[in-house]
Each structure stands twice: as structure tokens, then as C-alpha cells.
Coordinates of C-alpha atoms in Angstrom, one line a residue:
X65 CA 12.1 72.5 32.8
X66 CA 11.2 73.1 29.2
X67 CA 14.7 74.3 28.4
X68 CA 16.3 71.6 30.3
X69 CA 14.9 68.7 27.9
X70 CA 15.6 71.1 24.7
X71 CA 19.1 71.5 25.9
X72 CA 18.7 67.3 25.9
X73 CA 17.7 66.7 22.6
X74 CA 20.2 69.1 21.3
X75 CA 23.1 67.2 22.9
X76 CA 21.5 63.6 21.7
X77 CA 21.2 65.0 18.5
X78 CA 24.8 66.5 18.7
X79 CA 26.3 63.1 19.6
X80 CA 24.0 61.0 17.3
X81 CA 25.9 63.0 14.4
X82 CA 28.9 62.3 15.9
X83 CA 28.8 58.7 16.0
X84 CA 27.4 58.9 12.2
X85 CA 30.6 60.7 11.1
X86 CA 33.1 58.3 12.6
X87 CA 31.3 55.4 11.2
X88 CA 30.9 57.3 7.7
X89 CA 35.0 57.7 8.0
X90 CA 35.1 54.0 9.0
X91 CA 33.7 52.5 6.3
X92 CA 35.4 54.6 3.7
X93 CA 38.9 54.9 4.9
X94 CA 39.5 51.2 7.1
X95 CA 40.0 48.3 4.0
X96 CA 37.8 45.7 4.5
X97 CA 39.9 43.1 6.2
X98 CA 40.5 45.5 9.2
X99 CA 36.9 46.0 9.2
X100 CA 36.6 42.1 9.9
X101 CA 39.1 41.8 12.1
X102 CA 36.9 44.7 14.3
X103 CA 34.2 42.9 14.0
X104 CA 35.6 39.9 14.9
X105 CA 36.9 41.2 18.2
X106 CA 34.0 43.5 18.9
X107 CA 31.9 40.5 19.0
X108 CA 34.0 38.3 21.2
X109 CA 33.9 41.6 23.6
X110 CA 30.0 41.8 23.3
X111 CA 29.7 38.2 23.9
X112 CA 31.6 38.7 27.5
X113 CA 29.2 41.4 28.4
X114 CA 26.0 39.5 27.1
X115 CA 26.0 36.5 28.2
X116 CA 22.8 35.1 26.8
X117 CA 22.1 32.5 23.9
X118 CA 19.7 32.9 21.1
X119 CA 18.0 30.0 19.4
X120 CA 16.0 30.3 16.0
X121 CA 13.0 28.7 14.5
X122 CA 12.0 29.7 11.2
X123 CA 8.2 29.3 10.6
X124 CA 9.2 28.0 6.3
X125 CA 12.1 25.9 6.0
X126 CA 13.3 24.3 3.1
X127 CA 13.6 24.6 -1.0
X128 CA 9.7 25.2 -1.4
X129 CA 9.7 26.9 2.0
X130 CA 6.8 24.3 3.4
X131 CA 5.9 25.4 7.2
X132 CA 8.0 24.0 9.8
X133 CA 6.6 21.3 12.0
X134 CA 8.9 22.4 14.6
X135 CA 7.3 25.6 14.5
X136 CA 3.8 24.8 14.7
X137 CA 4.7 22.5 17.3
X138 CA 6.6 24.8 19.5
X139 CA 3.8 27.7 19.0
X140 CA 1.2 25.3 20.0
X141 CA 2.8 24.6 23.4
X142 CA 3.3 28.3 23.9
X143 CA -0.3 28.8 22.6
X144 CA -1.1 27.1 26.0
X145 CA 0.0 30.1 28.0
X146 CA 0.3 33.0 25.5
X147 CA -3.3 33.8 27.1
X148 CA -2.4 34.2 30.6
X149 CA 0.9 36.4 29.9
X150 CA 0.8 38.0 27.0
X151 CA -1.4 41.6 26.6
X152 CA -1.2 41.7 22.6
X153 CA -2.4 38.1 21.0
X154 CA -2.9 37.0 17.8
X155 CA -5.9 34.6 17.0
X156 CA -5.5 31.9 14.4
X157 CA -8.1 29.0 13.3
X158 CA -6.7 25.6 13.6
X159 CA -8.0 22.9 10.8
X160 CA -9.1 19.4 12.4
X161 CA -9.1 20.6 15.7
X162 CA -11.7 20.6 18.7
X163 CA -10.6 24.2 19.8
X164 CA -10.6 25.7 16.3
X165 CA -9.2 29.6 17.5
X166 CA -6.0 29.4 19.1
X167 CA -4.4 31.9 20.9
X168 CA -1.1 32.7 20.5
X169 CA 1.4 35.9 21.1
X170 CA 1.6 38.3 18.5
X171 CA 4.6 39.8 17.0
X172 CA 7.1 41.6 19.4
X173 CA 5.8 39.9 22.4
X174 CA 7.9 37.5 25.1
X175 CA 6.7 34.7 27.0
X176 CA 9.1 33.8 30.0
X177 CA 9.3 30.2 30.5
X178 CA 10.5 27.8 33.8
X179 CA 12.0 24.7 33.4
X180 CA 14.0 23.0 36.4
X181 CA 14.4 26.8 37.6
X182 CA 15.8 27.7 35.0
X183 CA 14.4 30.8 33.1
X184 CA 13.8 31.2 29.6
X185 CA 12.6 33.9 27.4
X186 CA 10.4 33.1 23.9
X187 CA 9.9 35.9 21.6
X188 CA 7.7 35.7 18.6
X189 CA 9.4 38.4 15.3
X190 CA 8.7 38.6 11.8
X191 CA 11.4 40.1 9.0
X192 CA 10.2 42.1 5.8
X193 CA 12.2 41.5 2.4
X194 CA 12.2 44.3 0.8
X195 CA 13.1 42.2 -2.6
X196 CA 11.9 38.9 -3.6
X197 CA 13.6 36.5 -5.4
X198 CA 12.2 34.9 -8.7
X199 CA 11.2 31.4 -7.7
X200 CA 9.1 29.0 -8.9
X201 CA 7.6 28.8 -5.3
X202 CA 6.9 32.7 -4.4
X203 CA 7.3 33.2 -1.0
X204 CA 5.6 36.1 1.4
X205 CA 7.4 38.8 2.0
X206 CA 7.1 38.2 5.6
X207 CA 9.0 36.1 7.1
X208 CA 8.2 34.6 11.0
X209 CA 10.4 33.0 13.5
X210 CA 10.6 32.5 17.2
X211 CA 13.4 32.7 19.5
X212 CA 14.8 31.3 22.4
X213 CA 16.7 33.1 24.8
X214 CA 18.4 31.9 27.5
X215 CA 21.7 32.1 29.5
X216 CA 24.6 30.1 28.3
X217 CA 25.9 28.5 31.6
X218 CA 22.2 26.3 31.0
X219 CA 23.2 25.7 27.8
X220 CA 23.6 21.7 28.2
X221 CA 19.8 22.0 29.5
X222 CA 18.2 23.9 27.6
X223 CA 19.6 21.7 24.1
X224 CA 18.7 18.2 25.2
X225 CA 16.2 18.6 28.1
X226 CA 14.1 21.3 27.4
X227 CA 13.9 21.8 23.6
X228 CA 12.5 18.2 23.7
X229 CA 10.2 18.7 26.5
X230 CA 8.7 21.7 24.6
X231 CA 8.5 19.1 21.9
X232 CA 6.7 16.6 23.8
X233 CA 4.6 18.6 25.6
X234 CA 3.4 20.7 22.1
X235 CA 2.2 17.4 20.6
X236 CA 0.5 16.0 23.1
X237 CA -1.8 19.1 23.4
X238 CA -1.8 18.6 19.5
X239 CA -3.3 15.4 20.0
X240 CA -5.7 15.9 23.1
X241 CA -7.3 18.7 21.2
X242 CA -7.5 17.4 17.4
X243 CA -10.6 16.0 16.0
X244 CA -10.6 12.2 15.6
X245 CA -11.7 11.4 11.9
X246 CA -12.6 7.7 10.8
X247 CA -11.3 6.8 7.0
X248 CA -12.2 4.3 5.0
X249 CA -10.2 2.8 1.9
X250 CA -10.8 3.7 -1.7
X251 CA -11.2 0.9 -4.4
X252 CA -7.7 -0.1 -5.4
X253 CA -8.8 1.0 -9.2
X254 CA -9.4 4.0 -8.3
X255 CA -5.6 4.6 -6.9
X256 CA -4.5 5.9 -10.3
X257 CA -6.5 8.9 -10.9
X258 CA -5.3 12.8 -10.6
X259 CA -5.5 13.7 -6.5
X260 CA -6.7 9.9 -5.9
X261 CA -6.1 8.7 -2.0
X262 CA -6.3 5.3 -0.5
X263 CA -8.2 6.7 2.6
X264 CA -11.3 9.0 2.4
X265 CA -12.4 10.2 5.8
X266 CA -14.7 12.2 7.8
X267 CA -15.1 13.4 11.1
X268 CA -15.6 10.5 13.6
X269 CA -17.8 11.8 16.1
X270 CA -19.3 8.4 17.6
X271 CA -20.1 9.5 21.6
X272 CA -19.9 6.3 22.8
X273 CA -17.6 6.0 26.4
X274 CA -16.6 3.1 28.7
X275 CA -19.1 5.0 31.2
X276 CA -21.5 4.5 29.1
X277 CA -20.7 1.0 27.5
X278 CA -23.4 -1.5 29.1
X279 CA -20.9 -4.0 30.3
X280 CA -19.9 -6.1 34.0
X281 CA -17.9 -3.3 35.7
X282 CA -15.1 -5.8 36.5
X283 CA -14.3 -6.8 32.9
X284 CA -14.9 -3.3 31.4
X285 CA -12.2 -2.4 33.9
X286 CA -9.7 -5.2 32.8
X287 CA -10.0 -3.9 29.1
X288 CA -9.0 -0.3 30.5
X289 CA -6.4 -1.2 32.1
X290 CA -4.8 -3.0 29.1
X291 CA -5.3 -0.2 26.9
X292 CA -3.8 2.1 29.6
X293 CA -0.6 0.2 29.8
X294 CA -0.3 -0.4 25.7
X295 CA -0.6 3.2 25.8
X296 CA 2.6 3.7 28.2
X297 CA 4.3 0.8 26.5
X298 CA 6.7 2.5 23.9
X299 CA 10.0 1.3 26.3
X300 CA 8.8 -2.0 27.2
X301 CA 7.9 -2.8 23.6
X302 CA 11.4 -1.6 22.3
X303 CA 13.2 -3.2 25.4
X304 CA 11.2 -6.9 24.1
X305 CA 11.9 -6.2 20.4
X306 CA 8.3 -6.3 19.7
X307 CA 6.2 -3.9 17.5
X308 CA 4.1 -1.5 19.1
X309 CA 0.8 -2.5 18.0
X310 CA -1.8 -4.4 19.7
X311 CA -4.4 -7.6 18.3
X312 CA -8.2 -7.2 19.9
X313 CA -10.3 -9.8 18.9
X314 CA -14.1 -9.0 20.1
X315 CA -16.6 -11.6 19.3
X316 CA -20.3 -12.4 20.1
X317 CA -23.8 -12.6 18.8
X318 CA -25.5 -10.0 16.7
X319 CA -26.3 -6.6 18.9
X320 CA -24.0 -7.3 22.0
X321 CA -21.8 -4.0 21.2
X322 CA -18.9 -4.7 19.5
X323 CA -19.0 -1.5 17.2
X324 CA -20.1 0.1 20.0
X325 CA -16.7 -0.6 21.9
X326 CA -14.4 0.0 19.1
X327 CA -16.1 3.6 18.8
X328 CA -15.3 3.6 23.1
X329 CA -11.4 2.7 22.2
X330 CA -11.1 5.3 20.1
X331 CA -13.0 7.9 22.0
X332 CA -10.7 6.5 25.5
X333 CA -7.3 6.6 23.4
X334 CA -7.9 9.2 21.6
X335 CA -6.8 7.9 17.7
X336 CA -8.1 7.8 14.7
X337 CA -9.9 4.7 13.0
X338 CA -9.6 3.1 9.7
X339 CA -12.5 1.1 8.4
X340 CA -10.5 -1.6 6.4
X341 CA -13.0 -3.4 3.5
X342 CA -11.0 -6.2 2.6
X343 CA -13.4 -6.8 -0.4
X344 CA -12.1 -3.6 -2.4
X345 CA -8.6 -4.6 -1.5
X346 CA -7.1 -5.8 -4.9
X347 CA -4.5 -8.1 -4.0
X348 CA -1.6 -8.3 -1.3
X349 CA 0.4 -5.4 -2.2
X350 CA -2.4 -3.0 -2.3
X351 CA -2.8 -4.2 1.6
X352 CA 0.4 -3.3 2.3
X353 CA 0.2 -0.1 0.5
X354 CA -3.0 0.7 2.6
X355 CA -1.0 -0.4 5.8
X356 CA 1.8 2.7 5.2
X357 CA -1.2 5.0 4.5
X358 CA -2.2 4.8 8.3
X359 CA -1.0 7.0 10.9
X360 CA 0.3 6.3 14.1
X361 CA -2.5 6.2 17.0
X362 CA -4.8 5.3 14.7
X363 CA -6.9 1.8 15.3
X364 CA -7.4 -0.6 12.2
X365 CA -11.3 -2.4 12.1
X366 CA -12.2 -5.1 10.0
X367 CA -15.8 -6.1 10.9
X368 CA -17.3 -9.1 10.2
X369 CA -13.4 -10.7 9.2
X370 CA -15.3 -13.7 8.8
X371 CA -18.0 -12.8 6.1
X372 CA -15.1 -10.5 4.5
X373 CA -13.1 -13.2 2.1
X374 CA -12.5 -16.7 2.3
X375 CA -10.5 -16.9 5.3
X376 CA -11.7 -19.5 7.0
X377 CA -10.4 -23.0 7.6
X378 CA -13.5 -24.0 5.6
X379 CA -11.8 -22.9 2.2
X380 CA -9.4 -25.6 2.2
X381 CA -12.2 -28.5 3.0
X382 CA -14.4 -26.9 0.2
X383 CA -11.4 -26.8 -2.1
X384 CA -10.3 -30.7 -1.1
X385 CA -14.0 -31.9 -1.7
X386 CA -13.9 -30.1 -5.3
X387 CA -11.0 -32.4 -6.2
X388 CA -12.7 -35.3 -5.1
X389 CA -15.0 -34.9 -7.4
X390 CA -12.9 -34.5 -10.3
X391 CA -10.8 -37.5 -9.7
X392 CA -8.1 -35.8 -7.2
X393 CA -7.4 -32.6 -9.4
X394 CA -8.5 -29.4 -9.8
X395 CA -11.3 -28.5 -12.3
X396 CA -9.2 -25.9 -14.7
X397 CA -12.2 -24.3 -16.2
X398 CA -14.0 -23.5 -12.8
X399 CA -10.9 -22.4 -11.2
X400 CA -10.7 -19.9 -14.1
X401 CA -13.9 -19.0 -13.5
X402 CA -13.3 -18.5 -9.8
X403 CA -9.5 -15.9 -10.5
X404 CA -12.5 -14.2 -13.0
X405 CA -15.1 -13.5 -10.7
X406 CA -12.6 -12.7 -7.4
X407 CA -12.4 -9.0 -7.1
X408 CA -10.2 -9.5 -4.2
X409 CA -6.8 -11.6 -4.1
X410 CA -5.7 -10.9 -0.5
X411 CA -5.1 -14.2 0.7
X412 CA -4.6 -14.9 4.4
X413 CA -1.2 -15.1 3.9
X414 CA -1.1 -11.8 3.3
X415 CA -3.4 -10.8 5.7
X416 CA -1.4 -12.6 8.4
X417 CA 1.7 -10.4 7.0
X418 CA -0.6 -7.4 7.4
X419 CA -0.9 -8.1 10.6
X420 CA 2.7 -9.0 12.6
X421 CA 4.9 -9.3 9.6
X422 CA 7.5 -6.9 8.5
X423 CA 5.5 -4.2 7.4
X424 CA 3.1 -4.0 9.9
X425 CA 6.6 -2.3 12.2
X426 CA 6.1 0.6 9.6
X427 CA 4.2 2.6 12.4
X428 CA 4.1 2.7 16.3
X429 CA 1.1 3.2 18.7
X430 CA -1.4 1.0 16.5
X431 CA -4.6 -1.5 17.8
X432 CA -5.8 -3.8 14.9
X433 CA -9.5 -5.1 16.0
X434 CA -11.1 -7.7 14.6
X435 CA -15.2 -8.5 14.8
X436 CA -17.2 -11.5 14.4
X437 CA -20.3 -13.1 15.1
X438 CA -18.9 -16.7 14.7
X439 CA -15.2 -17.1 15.9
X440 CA -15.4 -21.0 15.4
X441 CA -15.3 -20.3 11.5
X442 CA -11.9 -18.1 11.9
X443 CA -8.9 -20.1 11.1
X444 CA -6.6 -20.6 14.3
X445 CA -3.5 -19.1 13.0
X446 CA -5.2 -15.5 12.5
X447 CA -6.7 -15.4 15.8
X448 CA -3.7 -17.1 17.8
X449 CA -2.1 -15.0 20.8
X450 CA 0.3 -13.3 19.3
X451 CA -1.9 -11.7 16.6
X452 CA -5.1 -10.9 18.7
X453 CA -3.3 -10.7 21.8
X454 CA -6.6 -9.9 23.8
X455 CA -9.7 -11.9 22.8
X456 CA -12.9 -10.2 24.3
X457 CA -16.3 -11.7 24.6
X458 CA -19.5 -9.5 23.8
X459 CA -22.1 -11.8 25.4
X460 CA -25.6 -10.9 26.5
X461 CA -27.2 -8.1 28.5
X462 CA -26.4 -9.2 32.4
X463 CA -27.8 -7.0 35.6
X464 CA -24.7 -5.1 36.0
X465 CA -25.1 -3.9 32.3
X466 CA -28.4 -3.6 32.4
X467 CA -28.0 -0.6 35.5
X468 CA -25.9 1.0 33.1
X469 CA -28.3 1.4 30.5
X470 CA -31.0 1.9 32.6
X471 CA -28.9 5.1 33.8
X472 CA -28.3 6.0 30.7
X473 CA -31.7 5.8 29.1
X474 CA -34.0 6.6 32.0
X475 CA -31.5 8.5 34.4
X476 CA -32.3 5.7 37.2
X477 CA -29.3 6.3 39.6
X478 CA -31.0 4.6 42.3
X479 CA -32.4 0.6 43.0
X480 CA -36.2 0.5 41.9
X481 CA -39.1 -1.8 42.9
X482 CA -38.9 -4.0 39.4
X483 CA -35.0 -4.1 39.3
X484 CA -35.6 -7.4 41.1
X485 CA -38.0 -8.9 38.5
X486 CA -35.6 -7.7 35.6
X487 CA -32.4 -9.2 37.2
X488 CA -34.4 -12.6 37.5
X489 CA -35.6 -12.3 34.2
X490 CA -31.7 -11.8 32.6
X491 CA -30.4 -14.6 34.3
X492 CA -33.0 -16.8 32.7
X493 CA -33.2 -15.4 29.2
X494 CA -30.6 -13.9 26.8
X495 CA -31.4 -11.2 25.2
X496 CA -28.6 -8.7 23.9
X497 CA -27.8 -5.2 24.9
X498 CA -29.4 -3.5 22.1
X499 CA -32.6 -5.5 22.4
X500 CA -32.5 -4.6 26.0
X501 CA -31.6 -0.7 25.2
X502 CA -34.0 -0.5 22.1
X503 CA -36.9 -1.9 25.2
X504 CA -35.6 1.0 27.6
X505 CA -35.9 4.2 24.9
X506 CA -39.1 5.8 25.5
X507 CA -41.5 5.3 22.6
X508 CA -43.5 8.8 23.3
X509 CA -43.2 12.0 25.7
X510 CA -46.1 10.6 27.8
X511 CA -43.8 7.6 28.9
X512 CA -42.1 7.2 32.0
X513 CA -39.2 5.3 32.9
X514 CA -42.2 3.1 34.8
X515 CA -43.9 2.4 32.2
X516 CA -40.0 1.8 29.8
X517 CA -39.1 -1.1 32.7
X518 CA -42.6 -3.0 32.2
X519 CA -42.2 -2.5 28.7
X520 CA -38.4 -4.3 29.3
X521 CA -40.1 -7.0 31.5
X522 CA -43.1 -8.0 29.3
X523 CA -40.3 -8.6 26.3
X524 CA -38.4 -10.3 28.7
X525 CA -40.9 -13.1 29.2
X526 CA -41.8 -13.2 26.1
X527 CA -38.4 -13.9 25.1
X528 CA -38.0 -16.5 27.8
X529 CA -41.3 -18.1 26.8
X530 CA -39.6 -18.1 23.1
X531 CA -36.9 -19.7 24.3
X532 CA -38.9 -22.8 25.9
X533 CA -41.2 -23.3 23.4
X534 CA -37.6 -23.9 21.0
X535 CA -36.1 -25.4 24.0
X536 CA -39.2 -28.2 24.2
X537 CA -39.9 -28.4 20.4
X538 CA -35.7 -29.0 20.5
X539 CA -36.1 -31.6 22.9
X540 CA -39.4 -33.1 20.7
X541 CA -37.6 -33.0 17.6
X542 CA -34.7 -35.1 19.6
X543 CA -36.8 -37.7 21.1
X544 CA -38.6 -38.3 17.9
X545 CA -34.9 -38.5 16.5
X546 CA -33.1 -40.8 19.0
X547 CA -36.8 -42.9 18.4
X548 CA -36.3 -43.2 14.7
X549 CA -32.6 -44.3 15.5
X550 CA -33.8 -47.2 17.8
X551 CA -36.5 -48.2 15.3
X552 CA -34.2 -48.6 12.6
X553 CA -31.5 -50.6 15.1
X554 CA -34.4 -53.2 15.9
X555 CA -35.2 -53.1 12.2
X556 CA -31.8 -53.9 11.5
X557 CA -31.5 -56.5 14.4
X558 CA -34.7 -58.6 13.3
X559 CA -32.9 -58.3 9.7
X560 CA -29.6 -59.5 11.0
X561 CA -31.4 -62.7 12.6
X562 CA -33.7 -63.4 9.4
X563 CA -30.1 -62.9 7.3
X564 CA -28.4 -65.6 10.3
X565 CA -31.6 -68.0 10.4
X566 CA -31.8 -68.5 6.1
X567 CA -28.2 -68.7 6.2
X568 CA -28.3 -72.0 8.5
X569 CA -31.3 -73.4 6.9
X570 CA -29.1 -73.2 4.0
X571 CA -26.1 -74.9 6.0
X572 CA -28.5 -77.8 6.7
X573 CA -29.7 -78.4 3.3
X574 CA -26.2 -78.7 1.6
X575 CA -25.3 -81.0 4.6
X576 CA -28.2 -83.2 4.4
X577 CA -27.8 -83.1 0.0
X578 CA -31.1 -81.6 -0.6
X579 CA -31.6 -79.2 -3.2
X580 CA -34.2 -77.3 -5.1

């Protein structure tokens, strides 16, 4: 046996040198254009016996050799089943992202892939230059790329259809598995220094849920279901010629969970937030500048829009009742004064642009959200449909919200004894979610969720007692009012008739020639 595979290897070897020889004699006796011309045909004869197509992607592309999007897009999708089919992997950490190692194949490996029965093959491979180029960009000397390799009869497939579902697929698991980060904007004189940003961020981890949110079930509902079809709305929003972005307007009193739903939005579409300060905002150019700073599936906030600038209808009326008082013009000095002390010049013109106008198309897949605690002060044509398309109420704490904190503050999953007393009490007094939430959070170890609902009760009636006592001293100050009005109409009468009486006496006295 031993001599059998000797006897092997001496023939290999034997026709190894061989082939050597003739290709030694090939290149040094055949000129160069019959060397092409073999080429030529050996390849058209090795393309009839292998009948498979290769596809490339380079992991740097370009001048400065910056990593290919492509790439990291295409790995990521194979990432998702290099763990279940590949025996040699290749861990990598992944910056902003909820699964920080990633497992991918390592060099040399294949990963056979089905789409629409059709077969696939992807191969990761790395090349070593032996010489480097001078550049002013130095590259490694290694250089990565994956392959696709399939057979060319699919080739119609495999180039439209399936390169763009890897695509697809790759950046949505991009998305699922980043980490959300919430920005906020930079002064606009601070844009001009060395590595300025408009945006500063952090990592928004705020774990607030529509489960959670202590809201009526049926309108919590309605608000999902408009987000979920915003979010599958990129053809009906092209086919209507319309932007894809979305107006929420939420409004409400003080502590009824407004920034607790934006942080639920975000959390339920998965996209980033930017915390616009409009009071940093220099003028309207540095608004639009901040507007093509934002991503895609990102939602823009401006709290409190009303306390932000002078946006309000009020503006004009204050501005009108200044002229009055200068004789129908403007006071030059004070309106001097005014440009001086105005950080900000964004004008609701400009805001208005910010929202639907041209620019704000620079962008797909964005919610704008709006906050106040007084929407009556908001001028119509920021709020109109349109512009906040969906206009959502944050009222007070009801029964149906109130379950939902009670199940998330005292894990009651189940109707108790006092629930009646509570839902009696809410639908006689308002008090606001947080109020209600702050009454429900145990205050030591030694309290039980007992003792939290009697806590929630008591404040209850005191907050209903509250309200009467301002209700009656209300009513009081009304009577006393509407008393003061009638006393000064019978003042006025019995003056009126004194005025009428003298003013016949008069009459009489000129008629009969009497004077004083």
C-alpha cells in the first residue's frame, strides 16, 4: 500500500513538471497577441463548462477607500444566519447598536442562500497586496470582499429581485437592532468652530410603551393604528404627491403625558428624536439648515411651541395696540430695542416652511410633534390639518387609565374592593395622570398596594373638596358680581330719571318766561 501511494506522488510530481515546462515554453516562445487570442477562447470554453456567475462586493470603495455601505449592509443580513451555518465565525462589535457583537462568517467560508428556490452561494475572501501604493490615504494591506455566486440561467433574478431584497432585508435588521439616540440642536453661534455639529445626542433610552401609557384603550388604539399605516405609507404618499411626514399635535393640561407619549412613538416606531429649541435657532435659514441635519425615521419635538417664540396670534394684537399708542406707527427706538434683545429671528413664516414647505421633502419617514398646554393661544394656520394632521388630546386620568397604572405600579391585574370608590371619585374630580401615578408609587417597603389605593382615594377627595370650595367661592364671587352690575344699572336708572325730571322743569320754566 505504502508503495502504491509513493508510486502516486511520483507520477503527480512527474506531470506537475510537465505542465510547468509547456507553460515555461509558452510564455517565452508564443508573442503576446497569440497568447490573448488563447486566452480569449480558453475562456469562452471555460465559461460553457462553468456555468455559474460571480458577483463582487468590495468592503472600501472609492478614492479614500471609505467602507462600502453595500457591504456592511449585505454582511449584516448574512450576519443573521452566519450562526446557524457557518462552523468558523468571526465576531465584530457593532457601534450604536442593541446587539453590540455580531456574528458573522469568517474568511473562506460559504453561506448557501434560497430565494424563490433558487440557490445561491455567498462566500466571504480577503486579498493581500504585497505592495502598497503611496497615497495620501494608506490603505491596509488586506483587502475584503464578498461574492455572490449563482447560476446564470437566474441571472434576471438574482440582479433585480434578490440583490434588492438582501438590501431590504439587511437594513431593516439594521434598524430593529440599532440604539435610538435623542439629539438636541447646538447654538447657531456655535456652528463655526473646528468639529462643530448642529445636533448633539445621546442615547435615548426613555422605557415608556403604549402598554404602559395610562390612556382609554379605544383611543390609544386609534393612535396606533395611524402610526402603523404612516409607517406602510411610502406608495400611497408618492402615488398622492405628498411628503412623507406626519403633523401630531398633542395638547392638554400640565402632567397628562404628553412627553410621555412622544418617548412611546419613538419606542413603537422605532426612530430617533430631535429635541428642536427654537430659542437657540438664529434665524430662518439656520432652521432649515437644522431640518437637513435630521435623518430619516427620526421624529422632530418642539415642546411647549407656545412658550417657545412669539408665535401666537397674540403678537399681531400686541404689535397693533403699540401703534395705537404712538399715533398709528411704530415706535423706532423700541423696535430697535426689540431686533437687539431677540436672540431668535425665526418667524412663523419660516416655521410654517419648516414644516410642509419645500424643504421639509428633504427626507422621508418623518413625525413632527408639537406640545402645549394652551392650544387656544396657537395661531390657526400652524395647527391647521394639513400641518398637524392628527390633533390628540391629553386630558385627565379616567378609570380605564387608571387600571393601567394601577397595573403598572402595584401589579393589580385583577378588580379590587376600592376600584369602585376610585372610579366614582375620577368621574367627579380631575386630577392628571401623574398626580394619580405619583399617589399610586409606594412611599416605603412597608406599604402595600392597600394602603397606595387609600392613599389615591384620600387625595382624591381632597381634590374634589378643592374643587367645590373654588367651584362655590366662583359662584360667590359671580353673584356678588352680577349684584354690583344691577346696583349700578338702578344707579344709573334713578340718574337717568333725575337727568329726564330737571330737564322738564327746565322746559317749563323757559315756557312760562321765568328765570333765575
Amino acid at each position: 500500500m505504502a508503495m502504491g501511494i509513493g508510486e502516486l506522488w511520483s507520477q503527480m510530481g512527474s506531470i506537475m513538471a510537465s505542465i510547468m515546462f509547456v507553460y515555461a515554453m509558452y510564455d517565452r516562445f508564443f508573442p503576446p497577441h497569440i497568447r490573448r487570442y488563447a486566452l480569449k477562447y480558453t475562456t469562452k470554453f471555460t465559461n460553457l463548462m462553468y456555468p455559474y456567475i460571480q458577483i463582487t462586493f468590495h468592503e472600501l470603495s472609492g478614492e479614500r477607500l471609505k467602507r462600502n455601505e453595500t457591504y456592511k449592509v449585505i454582511q449584516t443580513y448574512l450576519s443573521a444566519n452566519s450562526s446557524q451555518r457557518v462552523r468558523k465565525l468571526k465576531a465584530e462589535v457593532v457601534k450604536d447598536s442593541q446587539t453590540p457583537l455580531v456574528l458573522t462568517m469568517d474568511d473562506n467560508q460559504e453561506i448557501v442562500d434560497e430565494f424563490n428556490g433558487v440557490k445561491v452561494w455567498w462566500s466571504a475572501n480577503h486579498i493581500t497586496s504585497q505592495s502598497q501604493p503611496f497615497s495620501y490615504y494608506p490603505a491596509s494591506n488586506e483587502k475584503r470582499f464578498l461574492t455572490l455566486t449563482f447560476h446564470k440561467r437566474h441571472r434576471d433574478l438574482i440582479t433585480t429581485s434578490y440583490i434588492q431584497h438582501v438590501l431590504e432585508q439587511g437594513k431593516a435588521i439594521t434598524l430593529k437592532n440599532r440604539q435610538l439616540k435623542i439629539y438636541t440642536n447646538n447654538p447657531s453661534n456655535n456652528w463655526g468652530g473646528y468639529r462643530s455639529t448642529k445636533w448633539s445626542h445621546t442615547t435615548f433610552e426613555h422605557p415608556a410603551r403604549f402598554e404602559t401609557l395610562a390612556m382609554e384603550p379605544e383611543k390609544k388604539e386609534e393612535i396606533i393604528n395611524d402610526l402603523v399605516k404612516f409607517k406602510n405609507g411610502k406608495e400611497y404618499y408618492a402615488k398622492v404627491g405628498k411628503a412623507w411626514k406626519r403633523g401630531y399635535l398633542l395638547f392638554g393640561p400640565p402632567g397628562t403625558g404628553k412627553s410621555t407619549m412622544i418617548s412611546a412613538i419613538a419606542n413603537f416606531m422605532n426612530y430617533d428624536v430631535y429635541d428642536l429649541e427654537l430659542t437657540t435657532v438664529k434665524d430662518n435659514n439656520d432652521l432649515k439648515r437644522l431640518l437637513i441635519e435630521t435623518s430619516s425615521k427620526s421624529i422632530i419635538v418642539i415642546e411647549d411651541i407656545d412658550c417657545s417664540l412669539e408665535l401666537t396670534g397674540q403678537r399681531k394684537k400686541k404689535t397693533e395696540k403699540d401703534n395705537d399708542e404712538n399715533g398709528g406707527k411704530p415706535d423706532p427706538i423700541k423696535e430697535a430695542d426689540k431686533e437687539d434683545k431677540k436672540e431668535s429671528k425665526v418667524t412663523l413664516s419660516g416655521l410654517l416652511n419648516f414644516i410642509d414647505g419645500i424643504w421639509s421633502a428633504c427626507g422621508a419617514e418623518r413625525i413632527i410633534i408639537f406640545t402645549t398646554n394652551f392650544v387656544d393661544k396657537l395661531d390657526p394656520a400652524l395647527i391647521r390639518r394639513g400641518r398637524m394632521d392628527n390633533h390628540i388630546e391629553m386630558s385627565y386620568c379616567g378609570y380605564q387609565a387608571f387600571k393601567i397604572l394601577a397595573r403598572n405600579y402595584l401589579d393589580i391585574e385583577y378588580h379590587h374592593d376600592l376600584f369602585p370608590i376610585i372610579e366614582k371619585l375620577l368621574g367627579e374630580t380631575n386630577m392628571t395622570p401623574a398626580d394619580v401615578a405619583e399617589n399610586l408609587m409606594p412611599n416605603s417597603i412597608t406599604e402595600d398596594f392597600e394602603t397606595c389605593l387609600k392613599n389615591l382615594i384620600h387625595s382624591l377627595e381632597i381634590a374634589k373638596k378643592a374643587a367645590m370650595d373654588e367651584e362655590e367661592k366662583k359662584k360667590a364671587e359671580d353673584e356678588e358680581a352680577q349684584l354690583k352690575v344691577e346696583k349700578d344699572k338702578q344707579e344709573l336708572t334713578q340718574e337717568e330719571v333725575k337727568v329726564k325730571a330737571d330737564g322738564i322743569l327746565e322746559k317749563k320754566v323757559k315756557e312760562n318766561g321765568v328765570t333765575n
